[in-house]
């Protein structure tokens, strides 16, 4: 207790130097929290966007269906028998079918290649919630209602609700088909993968356009517990008897999660570099303190403080700096991270800046990113700061303790 | 019974042709209650002798014992414990811990000695005994040199050590204050029978010693007992 009192006052004695060392701990701890919060939040954002707008918890597509790129073939579609429908009703929270195809969207002399989501007007929302959707106009429910285009398509082709578009497609039989369709509404889903070139076509209209004959390219399922996905996927694959490839949301996002892991590592390396600077600062602070107080150390040794006590004294000084720095870093970083986990970060401007054809076209994500925040994260980061401070003060402490008392007493 | 004894104690710095014998086969014994001045010119070996007696250093050859306990072969931890319990120090430059108050500086000695009981109260009583009862909460920077040295004397005596080592305790004080500190030490020697061994080359200080040991070139050049030790018989 006595040594702690001395350590505490010594830390306060060198206010400026101590403050600089503590600032580096505070920054390091805050960066660990913010970095981990951001990367963790991005991972969850991607997973949530994937589940909520692309795959659900389990997704079945025709075997050999392309896993990436803009190709969405419709020549090999799936169908559901009554028994499977009943089984799905009994074993899922919700399920829906979609037919994804790539129409040529034409307005006057302008045309773009789009990504159309043929959806079941009655079932789709139960699997793919529309809480982040901002719709101008109406969501179509029948073939006569026309199509719901994304904000990107509307902007590029200068189309508004009530206007008409031509959709040119290949049918499931390989024939070319085209229809003049009204635009019922414009949607911003928050997912740039959809918002750039996507459009939603109600199933009855898909039937007319693509001639699917009650078949579909995607079967998406929502479960009560997403962790049940692997077991459910295996069972569903058996039911399709090799006709479908069934994947869980985790398999669908694995590449993206791996990419996030790289980001996580980069963030950790940055935090490590900052903590190394903090460690150097603290080691320097303690070493300077030891040099300045050689005679004081000699006096304490003369009075009976042993080497372990001297080491303890200086390590306690590191402990004080690490505790205060770690705590402040956790409060600042954790507090701001918590705010971002509640308020979110609006990424729309970044997505806009990336432009069409950018990385966001192929990554499912919500334009609002909510960071991952937890007490364990803040406490863990504070502990890292504390450990760095304590460990970096051990070396100078040992140096100070090695000095023979008689020699220390001679110091000026 | 000697409270502290050196036998053929030699301290050599360096080796070969560059070797310097700071102390050369010195044998001395100190009795309880002595008030002994170690005198001699600079470089005569006064501080080296005090470092050996105070267990701050170990002899190159020969032996040192305190309260009949030989220091030879003891590790640094055991030596630290011996110092903490048996030896009080008063330094030329006072050497108080600057971040602690006068009371805390004295209390620290009790803490290191492992003294049980109300250490705060004992520290305050020790400070009152040296005339600093009104300055308990002052830090060293808020005290004069003489007051700081009084705190150092209180710190050295509070744990009731077998011996108090003082290395030129008045050297950094003006003659009046130095005289007062010496009077205080002598008073503690008379009243508490505390054993003092101090170095000096100040004739005024030597004049108040009960025993004066003269060193020259690391050897004992004279050993004069002027008065018997407080509460006991004379010196060696």
XYZ file of C-alpha atoms in Angstrom:
648
model
C 0.000 0.000 0.000
C 2.847 2.292 0.912
C 4.639 1.560 -2.335
C 1.411 2.204 -4.239
C 1.132 5.613 -2.589
C 4.685 6.466 -3.635
C 4.075 5.137 -7.162
C 0.872 7.128 -7.567
C 2.507 10.355 -6.436
C 5.558 9.781 -8.594
C 3.315 9.351 -11.628
C 1.569 12.627 -10.797
C 4.922 14.335 -10.160
C 5.935 14.022 -13.829
C 2.599 15.235 -15.076
C 3.595 16.192 -18.642
C 5.641 13.096 -19.383
C 3.043 10.837 -17.818
C 0.265 12.500 -19.813
C 2.078 11.879 -23.101
C 2.590 8.217 -22.281
C -1.005 7.844 -21.207
C -2.308 9.531 -24.341
C -0.619 6.854 -26.437
C -2.305 4.158 -24.337
C -5.647 5.928 -24.585
C -5.345 6.187 -28.380
C -4.187 2.570 -28.697
C -7.021 1.219 -26.577
C -9.597 3.399 -28.351
C -8.342 2.208 -31.754
C -8.574 -1.432 -30.693
C -12.179 -0.892 -29.630
C -13.188 1.211 -32.634
C -11.361 -1.029 -35.128
C -12.823 -4.224 -33.743
C -16.235 -2.582 -33.433
C -16.126 -1.367 -37.032
C -14.920 -4.656 -38.508
C -17.313 -6.693 -36.364
C -20.134 -4.350 -37.353
C -19.226 -4.621 -41.064
C -19.247 -8.398 -40.822
C -22.687 -8.406 -39.219
C -23.854 -5.774 -41.707
C -22.822 -7.955 -44.625
C -24.331 -11.070 -43.084
C -27.584 -9.260 -42.289
C -27.794 -7.727 -45.765
C -27.072 -11.101 -47.348
C -29.776 -12.775 -45.287
C -32.321 -9.975 -45.555
C -32.053 -9.226 -49.235
C -30.333 -12.089 -51.086
C -30.232 -15.485 -49.473
C -32.361 -15.792 -46.353
C -30.917 -18.311 -43.898
C -30.824 -21.093 -46.477
C -30.773 -20.685 -50.247
C -31.393 -23.341 -52.872
C -30.423 -22.701 -56.519
C -30.256 -25.074 -59.491
C -27.174 -27.254 -59.480
C -24.292 -25.623 -61.436
C -25.922 -22.213 -61.033
C -23.186 -19.520 -61.413
C -21.996 -18.440 -57.957
C -20.834 -14.956 -58.924
C -20.937 -12.368 -61.678
C -23.864 -10.988 -63.614
C -24.959 -14.248 -65.252
C -28.372 -15.406 -64.170
C -29.417 -18.263 -66.451
C -33.048 -19.319 -66.566
C -32.728 -22.418 -68.702
C -32.410 -24.742 -65.715
C -35.015 -23.911 -63.086
C -36.260 -25.655 -59.960
C -39.771 -26.651 -59.025
C -41.494 -27.632 -55.792
C -43.854 -30.531 -55.398
C -46.752 -30.340 -52.969
C -45.039 -32.548 -50.402
C -41.992 -30.285 -50.276
C -44.211 -27.210 -50.031
C -45.993 -28.732 -47.062
C -42.678 -29.713 -45.513
C -41.383 -26.170 -45.942
C -44.540 -24.733 -44.387
C -44.123 -27.023 -41.400
C -40.400 -26.617 -40.854
C -39.575 -23.002 -41.605
C -40.521 -19.620 -40.268
C -41.064 -18.444 -43.850
C -40.025 -19.356 -47.375
C -40.335 -17.850 -50.823
C -39.219 -18.415 -54.372
C -37.541 -15.953 -56.644
C -36.463 -16.030 -60.245
C -33.410 -13.945 -60.870
C -32.706 -12.990 -64.467
C -30.765 -10.369 -66.368
C -33.031 -8.313 -68.627
C -31.985 -5.576 -70.956
C -33.812 -2.479 -69.748
C -34.590 -0.037 -72.510
C -35.937 3.505 -72.327
C -35.967 5.283 -75.665
C -32.453 5.070 -77.040
C -30.902 4.235 -73.651
C -30.439 0.681 -72.425
C -28.692 -1.036 -69.524
C -28.277 -4.639 -68.403
C -30.198 -5.065 -65.161
C -30.608 -7.709 -62.474
C -34.268 -8.594 -62.065
C -35.700 -10.273 -58.983
C -38.882 -12.070 -59.869
C -40.661 -12.243 -56.523
C -43.727 -13.808 -55.002
C -45.841 -10.798 -53.899
C -47.428 -12.770 -51.083
C -44.391 -14.476 -49.612
C -41.368 -12.360 -50.437
C -41.552 -9.866 -47.568
C -41.766 -12.645 -44.967
C -38.266 -13.806 -45.940
C -36.778 -10.516 -47.138
C -37.939 -7.784 -44.764
C -38.392 -4.336 -46.278
C -37.768 -2.258 -43.159
C -34.938 -0.297 -44.812
C -36.754 0.175 -48.112
C -37.705 3.640 -49.230
C -40.294 3.378 -51.973
C -41.608 6.137 -54.215
C -44.817 4.924 -55.860
C -46.132 1.393 -55.274
C -44.737 -2.106 -54.897
C -46.304 -4.171 -57.729
C -48.422 -7.204 -56.858
C -49.860 -8.242 -60.253
C -48.630 -8.477 -63.819
C -50.584 -5.329 -64.675
C -48.864 -3.287 -61.960
C -45.564 -3.452 -63.852
C -42.112 -3.339 -62.211
C -40.447 -1.747 -59.237
C -37.116 -0.307 -60.332
C -34.134 0.551 -58.176
C -32.965 4.089 -57.651
C -29.925 3.416 -59.849
C -31.982 2.246 -62.824
C -34.333 5.198 -62.416
C -31.418 7.622 -62.320
C -29.550 6.169 -65.304
C -32.593 5.869 -67.532
C -34.332 8.936 -66.089
C -37.461 6.973 -65.246
C -40.110 7.804 -62.647
C -43.186 5.972 -61.384
C -45.833 5.996 -64.125
C -43.266 5.919 -66.944
C -42.875 2.889 -69.194
C -39.867 0.651 -69.913
C -39.064 -2.151 -72.288
C -37.680 -5.324 -70.763
C -35.901 -7.656 -73.189
C -35.183 -11.186 -71.891
C -34.492 -14.727 -72.966
C -37.229 -17.082 -71.885
C -36.547 -20.369 -70.162
C -36.843 -21.972 -73.587
C -34.148 -19.683 -75.036
C -36.499 -17.476 -77.077
C -36.223 -13.690 -77.035
C -39.109 -11.882 -75.393
C -39.827 -8.210 -74.745
C -42.609 -6.363 -72.969
C -43.533 -2.735 -72.565
C -44.142 -2.334 -68.823
C -45.236 0.443 -66.520
C -42.996 1.473 -63.649
C -45.040 1.166 -60.439
C -42.392 2.612 -58.166
C -38.755 3.350 -57.417
C -37.030 1.728 -54.456
C -33.883 2.357 -52.461
C -33.248 -0.813 -50.456
C -30.012 0.386 -48.798
C -28.181 -2.521 -50.404
C -25.995 -1.151 -53.216
C -25.880 -4.591 -54.837
C -29.593 -4.115 -55.607
C -29.853 -0.349 -55.721
C -27.596 0.106 -58.761
C -29.093 -2.113 -61.433
C -31.830 -4.078 -59.700
C -35.540 -4.232 -60.357
C -38.361 -6.221 -58.835
C -40.796 -8.060 -61.060
C -43.901 -9.742 -59.588
C -44.086 -13.484 -60.219
C -47.133 -13.325 -62.581
C -45.187 -10.939 -64.793
C -42.090 -13.154 -64.663
C -44.285 -15.977 -65.907
C -45.183 -13.866 -68.933
C -41.679 -12.593 -69.543
C -39.485 -15.600 -68.875
C -42.126 -18.315 -69.199
C -41.060 -20.059 -65.986
C -44.064 -22.398 -65.760
C -44.242 -22.162 -61.947
C -40.533 -22.837 -61.711
C -37.927 -20.589 -60.099
C -34.205 -20.068 -59.785
C -33.987 -19.341 -56.046
C -35.706 -20.834 -53.022
C -34.984 -18.744 -49.928
C -35.824 -19.863 -46.413
C -35.961 -18.069 -43.106
C -35.586 -20.153 -39.962
C -36.488 -19.352 -36.380
C -32.809 -19.842 -35.449
C -30.184 -19.138 -38.068
C -27.777 -21.544 -36.369
C -30.065 -24.383 -37.493
C -29.159 -23.612 -41.110
C -26.541 -26.377 -41.696
C -28.865 -29.143 -40.520
C -31.796 -27.750 -42.486
C -29.725 -27.235 -45.651
C -28.630 -30.861 -45.614
C -32.214 -32.052 -45.323
C -33.413 -29.734 -48.082
C -30.647 -30.870 -50.418
C -31.799 -34.444 -49.944
C -35.346 -33.440 -50.877
C -34.163 -31.925 -54.156
C -32.369 -35.179 -54.927
C -29.332 -33.583 -56.508
C -31.236 -31.041 -58.617
C -30.364 -28.142 -56.341
C -27.346 -26.767 -54.654
C -28.279 -25.696 -51.105
C -26.182 -23.314 -49.102
C -26.452 -21.676 -45.718
C -26.113 -17.949 -45.165
C -22.674 -18.623 -43.694
C -21.477 -20.445 -46.803
C -22.916 -17.689 -48.969
C -21.008 -15.010 -47.043
C -17.857 -16.989 -46.199
C -15.669 -15.216 -48.765
C -16.832 -11.861 -47.542
C -16.316 -12.861 -43.913
C -12.808 -13.997 -44.834
C -12.248 -10.595 -46.416
C -13.414 -8.988 -43.200
C -10.939 -11.146 -41.325
C -8.164 -9.563 -43.377
C -9.484 -6.152 -42.416
C -9.586 -7.283 -38.810
C -5.949 -8.346 -38.986
C -4.971 -5.027 -40.557
C -6.789 -3.173 -37.767
C -5.110 -5.321 -35.139
C -1.707 -4.624 -36.665
C -2.416 -0.908 -36.560
C -3.466 -1.182 -32.925
C -0.347 -3.255 -32.228
C 1.855 -0.558 -33.769
C 0.208 2.089 -31.623
C 0.548 -0.055 -28.523
C 4.230 -0.564 -29.370
C 4.608 3.218 -29.438
C 2.751 3.386 -26.126
C 5.038 0.702 -24.692
C 8.126 2.613 -25.805
C 6.706 5.779 -24.277
C 6.023 4.109 -20.970
C 9.356 2.308 -20.896
C 10.990 5.652 -21.585
C 8.949 7.402 -18.894
C 9.818 4.779 -16.303
C 13.467 4.643 -17.390
C 13.751 8.439 -17.140
C 12.080 8.302 -13.745
C 14.540 5.629 -12.651
C 17.524 7.701 -13.842
C 16.251 10.825 -12.163
C 15.611 9.007 -8.923
C 18.745 6.920 -8.588
C 19.583 8.415 -5.200
C 16.003 8.008 -4.055
C 16.194 4.336 -5.053
C 19.488 4.106 -3.129
C 17.832 5.619 -0.068
C 14.937 3.169 -0.242
C 17.384 0.280 -0.692
C 19.433 1.542 2.283
C 16.284 1.654 4.377
C 15.575 -1.969 3.587
C 13.585 -2.070 0.367
C 14.807 -5.133 -1.514
C 15.248 -5.477 -5.280
C 11.825 -6.980 -5.685
C 10.393 -3.962 -3.898
C 12.167 -1.576 -6.287
C 10.868 -3.532 -9.285
C 7.426 -3.492 -7.695
C 7.572 0.266 -7.205
C 8.315 1.005 -10.866
C 5.935 -1.635 -12.175
C 3.263 -0.061 -9.986
C 3.959 3.239 -11.728
C 3.388 1.481 -15.061
C 0.277 -0.096 -13.587
C -1.077 3.302 -12.570
C -0.451 4.725 -16.061
C -1.862 1.613 -17.711
C -4.960 1.554 -15.508
C -5.792 5.199 -16.022
C -4.854 5.150 -19.729
C -6.690 1.870 -20.316
C -9.773 3.048 -18.478
C -9.888 6.416 -20.270
C -9.250 4.701 -23.630
C -12.054 2.226 -22.907
C -14.400 5.025 -21.859
C -13.645 7.202 -24.887
C -13.360 4.435 -27.494
C -16.102 2.312 -25.940
C -18.417 5.296 -25.515
C -18.063 6.467 -29.100
C -18.244 2.920 -30.404
C -21.460 2.400 -28.438
C -22.915 5.581 -29.939
C -22.085 4.288 -33.436
C -23.605 0.925 -32.579
C -26.870 2.702 -31.795
C -26.883 5.578 -34.305
C -24.999 3.755 -37.057
C -22.687 5.161 -39.712
C -24.350 6.235 -42.941
C -22.239 4.710 -45.716
C -24.350 6.039 -48.605
C -21.834 8.719 -49.488
C -18.984 6.148 -49.620
C -21.070 3.880 -51.825
C -21.985 6.784 -54.107
C -18.335 7.823 -54.287
C -17.301 4.277 -55.273
C -19.456 4.638 -58.404
C -21.012 1.994 -60.597
C -18.938 -1.128 -61.110
C -17.239 -0.543 -57.752
C -16.756 -3.100 -55.023
C -20.171 -2.380 -53.506
C -21.921 -3.776 -56.578
C -20.929 -7.286 -55.537
C -21.040 -7.048 -51.753
C -24.407 -7.285 -50.071
C -24.582 -4.594 -47.447
C -26.827 -2.130 -45.790
C -25.956 1.532 -46.258
C -26.205 1.929 -42.463
C -23.381 0.283 -40.596
C -23.874 -0.381 -36.891
C -20.606 -1.073 -35.116
C -20.255 -4.058 -32.804
C -20.158 -2.925 -29.216
C -19.811 -4.893 -26.008
C -18.499 -4.463 -22.507
C -16.184 -7.430 -23.076
C -14.591 -5.649 -26.057
C -13.974 -2.461 -24.044
C -12.735 -4.400 -21.025
C -10.456 -6.567 -23.184
C -8.919 -3.532 -24.882
C -8.404 -1.809 -21.513
C -6.700 -4.957 -20.259
C -4.376 -4.952 -23.280
C -3.463 -1.322 -22.481
C -2.832 -2.252 -18.862
C -0.672 -5.248 -19.774
C 1.379 -3.233 -22.254
C 1.986 -0.566 -19.613
C 2.970 -3.056 -16.927
C 5.188 -5.178 -19.172
C 6.960 -2.172 -20.653
C 7.850 -0.910 -17.181
C 9.440 -4.197 -16.110
C 12.721 -3.666 -17.993
C 13.477 -0.195 -16.602
C 12.382 -1.432 -13.184
C 14.862 -4.296 -13.308
C 17.608 -1.884 -14.412
C 16.814 0.359 -11.446
C 16.761 -2.560 -9.023
C 20.164 -3.857 -10.158
C 21.942 -0.725 -8.991
C 23.897 -1.456 -5.760
C 22.669 0.811 -2.948
C 26.106 2.235 -2.185
C 26.532 3.207 -5.836
C 23.040 4.654 -6.017
C 23.741 6.805 -2.966
C 26.703 8.399 -4.745
C 24.532 9.624 -7.638
C 24.066 13.358 -7.993
C 29.042 -7.306 23.489
C 29.781 -5.358 20.295
C 26.814 -4.137 18.377
C 28.832 -3.958 15.193
C 32.217 -5.360 14.299
C 34.653 -5.276 11.377
C 37.498 -7.798 11.185
C 40.324 -7.219 8.733
C 37.796 -5.539 6.477
C 39.319 -4.608 3.131
C 37.594 -2.884 0.271
C 39.383 -2.707 -3.029
C 38.085 -0.994 -6.149
C 39.507 -2.039 -9.515
C 42.112 -4.732 -10.001
C 45.785 -5.251 -10.851
C 47.865 -2.118 -11.127
C 44.755 0.060 -11.062
C 43.527 -1.406 -7.762
C 42.659 1.140 -5.072
C 42.414 0.018 -1.458
C 39.695 2.226 -0.011
C 39.919 0.290 3.259
C 42.866 -1.853 4.230
C 42.453 -4.547 6.884
C 40.428 -2.446 9.275
C 39.285 -4.056 12.504
C 36.890 -2.128 14.717
C 34.176 -2.883 17.236
C 31.321 -0.574 18.258
C 29.511 -0.894 21.566
C 25.850 -0.070 22.247
C 25.274 3.602 23.094
C 28.421 4.863 21.394
C 28.480 8.272 19.776
C 31.388 7.787 17.410
C 32.852 10.142 14.844
C 34.875 8.759 11.936
C 37.243 11.492 10.903
C 39.789 11.878 8.206
C 40.511 13.786 5.019
C 38.660 13.204 1.758
C 39.561 9.807 0.289
C 40.584 8.388 3.647
C 37.851 5.745 3.516
C 35.188 7.251 5.823
C 32.222 6.660 3.482
C 33.500 3.197 2.522
C 33.705 2.278 6.203
C 30.164 3.527 6.826
C 28.895 1.649 3.754
C 30.353 -1.571 5.145
C 28.990 -0.981 8.650
C 25.636 -0.023 7.143
C 25.599 -3.204 4.992
C 25.273 -1.069 1.857
C 28.411 -2.678 0.493
C 30.356 -5.871 1.146
C 34.077 -6.074 1.924
C 36.459 -7.504 -0.666
C 37.951 -9.515 2.181
C 37.462 -9.680 5.926
C 34.104 -9.687 7.663
C 31.373 -7.431 8.976
C 28.807 -8.401 11.559
C 25.933 -6.529 13.106
C 24.172 -7.584 16.284
C 26.457 -10.609 16.126
C 25.068 -11.608 12.770
C 27.699 -12.030 10.067
C 26.867 -10.295 6.800
C 29.114 -12.536 4.733
C 27.237 -14.856 2.423
C 23.918 -13.134 2.869
C 21.901 -12.408 -0.277
C 20.671 -8.949 -1.150
C 17.225 -9.701 0.291
C 18.589 -10.846 3.630
C 20.903 -7.826 3.771
C 17.950 -5.552 2.999
C 16.005 -7.127 5.874
C 18.970 -6.670 8.231
C 19.258 -3.034 7.232
C 15.529 -2.452 7.567
C 15.426 -3.801 11.119
C 18.787 -2.857 12.566
C 20.226 0.184 10.863
C 19.025 3.760 10.585
C 20.588 6.152 8.088
C 21.065 9.910 8.107
C 22.504 11.261 4.876
C 24.442 14.379 4.056
C 21.757 15.487 1.558
C 18.856 14.370 3.798
C 17.539 12.014 1.070
C 13.889 12.264 1.967
C 11.373 10.910 -0.522
C 10.111 14.118 -2.119
C 6.559 12.951 -2.827
C 5.908 11.950 0.780
C 5.076 14.184 3.731
C 7.331 14.342 6.798
C 5.090 11.830 8.589
C 4.974 9.492 5.608
C 8.767 9.600 5.233
C 9.135 8.449 8.837
C 6.261 5.990 8.545
C 7.979 4.420 5.541
C 10.921 3.333 7.711
C 8.485 1.504 9.999
C 6.757 -0.023 7.021
C 10.020 -1.351 5.578
C 11.106 -2.657 8.994
C 7.827 -4.530 9.252
C 6.918 -2.774 12.509
C 3.450 -3.711 13.656
C 0.978 -1.366 15.363
C -0.090 2.188 14.702
C 2.780 3.293 12.464
C 1.259 6.702 11.818
C 1.154 7.456 15.538
C 4.732 6.250 16.069
C 5.900 8.431 13.174
C 4.149 11.499 14.566
C 5.662 10.902 17.997
C 9.135 10.570 16.462
C 8.691 13.848 14.615
C 7.431 15.551 17.760
C 10.559 14.299 19.562
C 12.788 16.094 17.047
C 10.710 19.283 17.315
C 8.635 18.929 14.151
C 5.268 18.171 15.725
C 3.764 21.116 13.844
C 5.077 20.157 10.426
C 3.791 16.649 10.049
C 2.103 17.176 6.695
C 4.793 19.193 5.023
C 6.665 17.737 2.112
C 10.492 17.979 1.984
C 10.362 20.907 -0.440
C 8.374 22.852 2.146
C 10.992 22.338 4.859
C 14.363 24.016 5.498
C 17.578 21.977 5.287
C 17.740 21.728 9.083
C 14.119 20.626 9.294
C 14.684 18.025 6.595
C 17.645 16.644 8.514
C 15.480 16.469 11.656
C 12.964 14.412 9.682
C 15.861 12.196 8.572
C 16.948 11.741 12.211
C 13.373 10.879 13.205
C 13.185 8.450 10.286
C 16.439 6.791 11.335
C 15.452 6.458 15.000
C 11.757 5.611 14.802
C 12.314 1.890 14.305
C 14.714 1.756 17.268
C 17.677 0.432 15.270
C 20.783 -1.142 16.739
C 22.881 1.541 15.101
C 22.389 4.846 13.283
C 24.844 5.570 10.459
C 25.238 9.228 9.537
C 27.433 10.241 6.610
C 28.524 13.841 7.182
C 25.127 14.785 8.591
C 25.984 18.468 9.020
C 27.951 19.044 5.832
C 25.060 20.639 3.959
C 23.908 22.793 6.846
C 25.087 26.138 8.177
C 27.089 25.920 11.394
C 24.201 26.922 13.676
C 21.780 24.421 12.171
C 24.524 21.806 11.985
C 25.169 22.344 15.699
C 21.457 21.927 16.430
C 21.311 18.661 14.502
C 24.365 17.395 16.322
C 22.798 18.397 19.653
C 19.672 16.523 18.651
C 21.667 13.402 17.771
C 23.579 13.619 21.020
C 20.301 14.116 22.914
C 18.893 10.958 21.301
C 22.098 9.156 22.191
C 21.833 10.287 25.813
C 18.108 9.728 26.237
C 17.483 6.670 24.123
C 20.930 5.134 24.266
C 20.865 5.014 20.456
C 24.239 4.123 18.931
C 25.511 6.659 16.400
C 28.418 6.247 13.997
C 28.967 9.258 11.818
C 31.630 10.559 9.501
C 32.890 14.124 9.570
C 35.903 16.311 9.054
C 34.398 19.172 10.985
C 36.344 19.769 14.268
C 33.158 21.150 15.910
C 31.389 17.867 15.265
C 34.352 15.805 16.422
C 34.445 17.823 19.615
C 31.022 16.474 20.607
C 31.783 12.807 19.917
C 32.302 10.324 22.743
C 34.755 8.413 20.573
C 36.751 9.549 17.542
C 38.261 7.160 15.020
C 40.753 8.714 12.621
C 41.237 7.160 9.199
C 44.104 7.774 6.845
C 44.592 6.096 3.473
C 42.113 3.401 4.369
C 43.676 2.477 7.649
C 42.868 3.338 11.277
C 45.289 6.094 12.278
C 43.792 6.742 15.707
C 41.005 5.616 18.023
C 40.275 7.846 21.022
C 37.516 7.202 23.568
C 36.669 10.487 25.262
C 33.555 9.514 27.198
C 31.976 6.193 27.967
C 29.087 5.100 25.775
C 25.640 6.275 26.885
C 24.202 3.865 29.443
C 27.204 1.521 29.315
C 30.945 1.031 29.288
C 33.509 2.632 26.992
C 34.412 1.786 23.427
C 37.072 -0.394 21.909
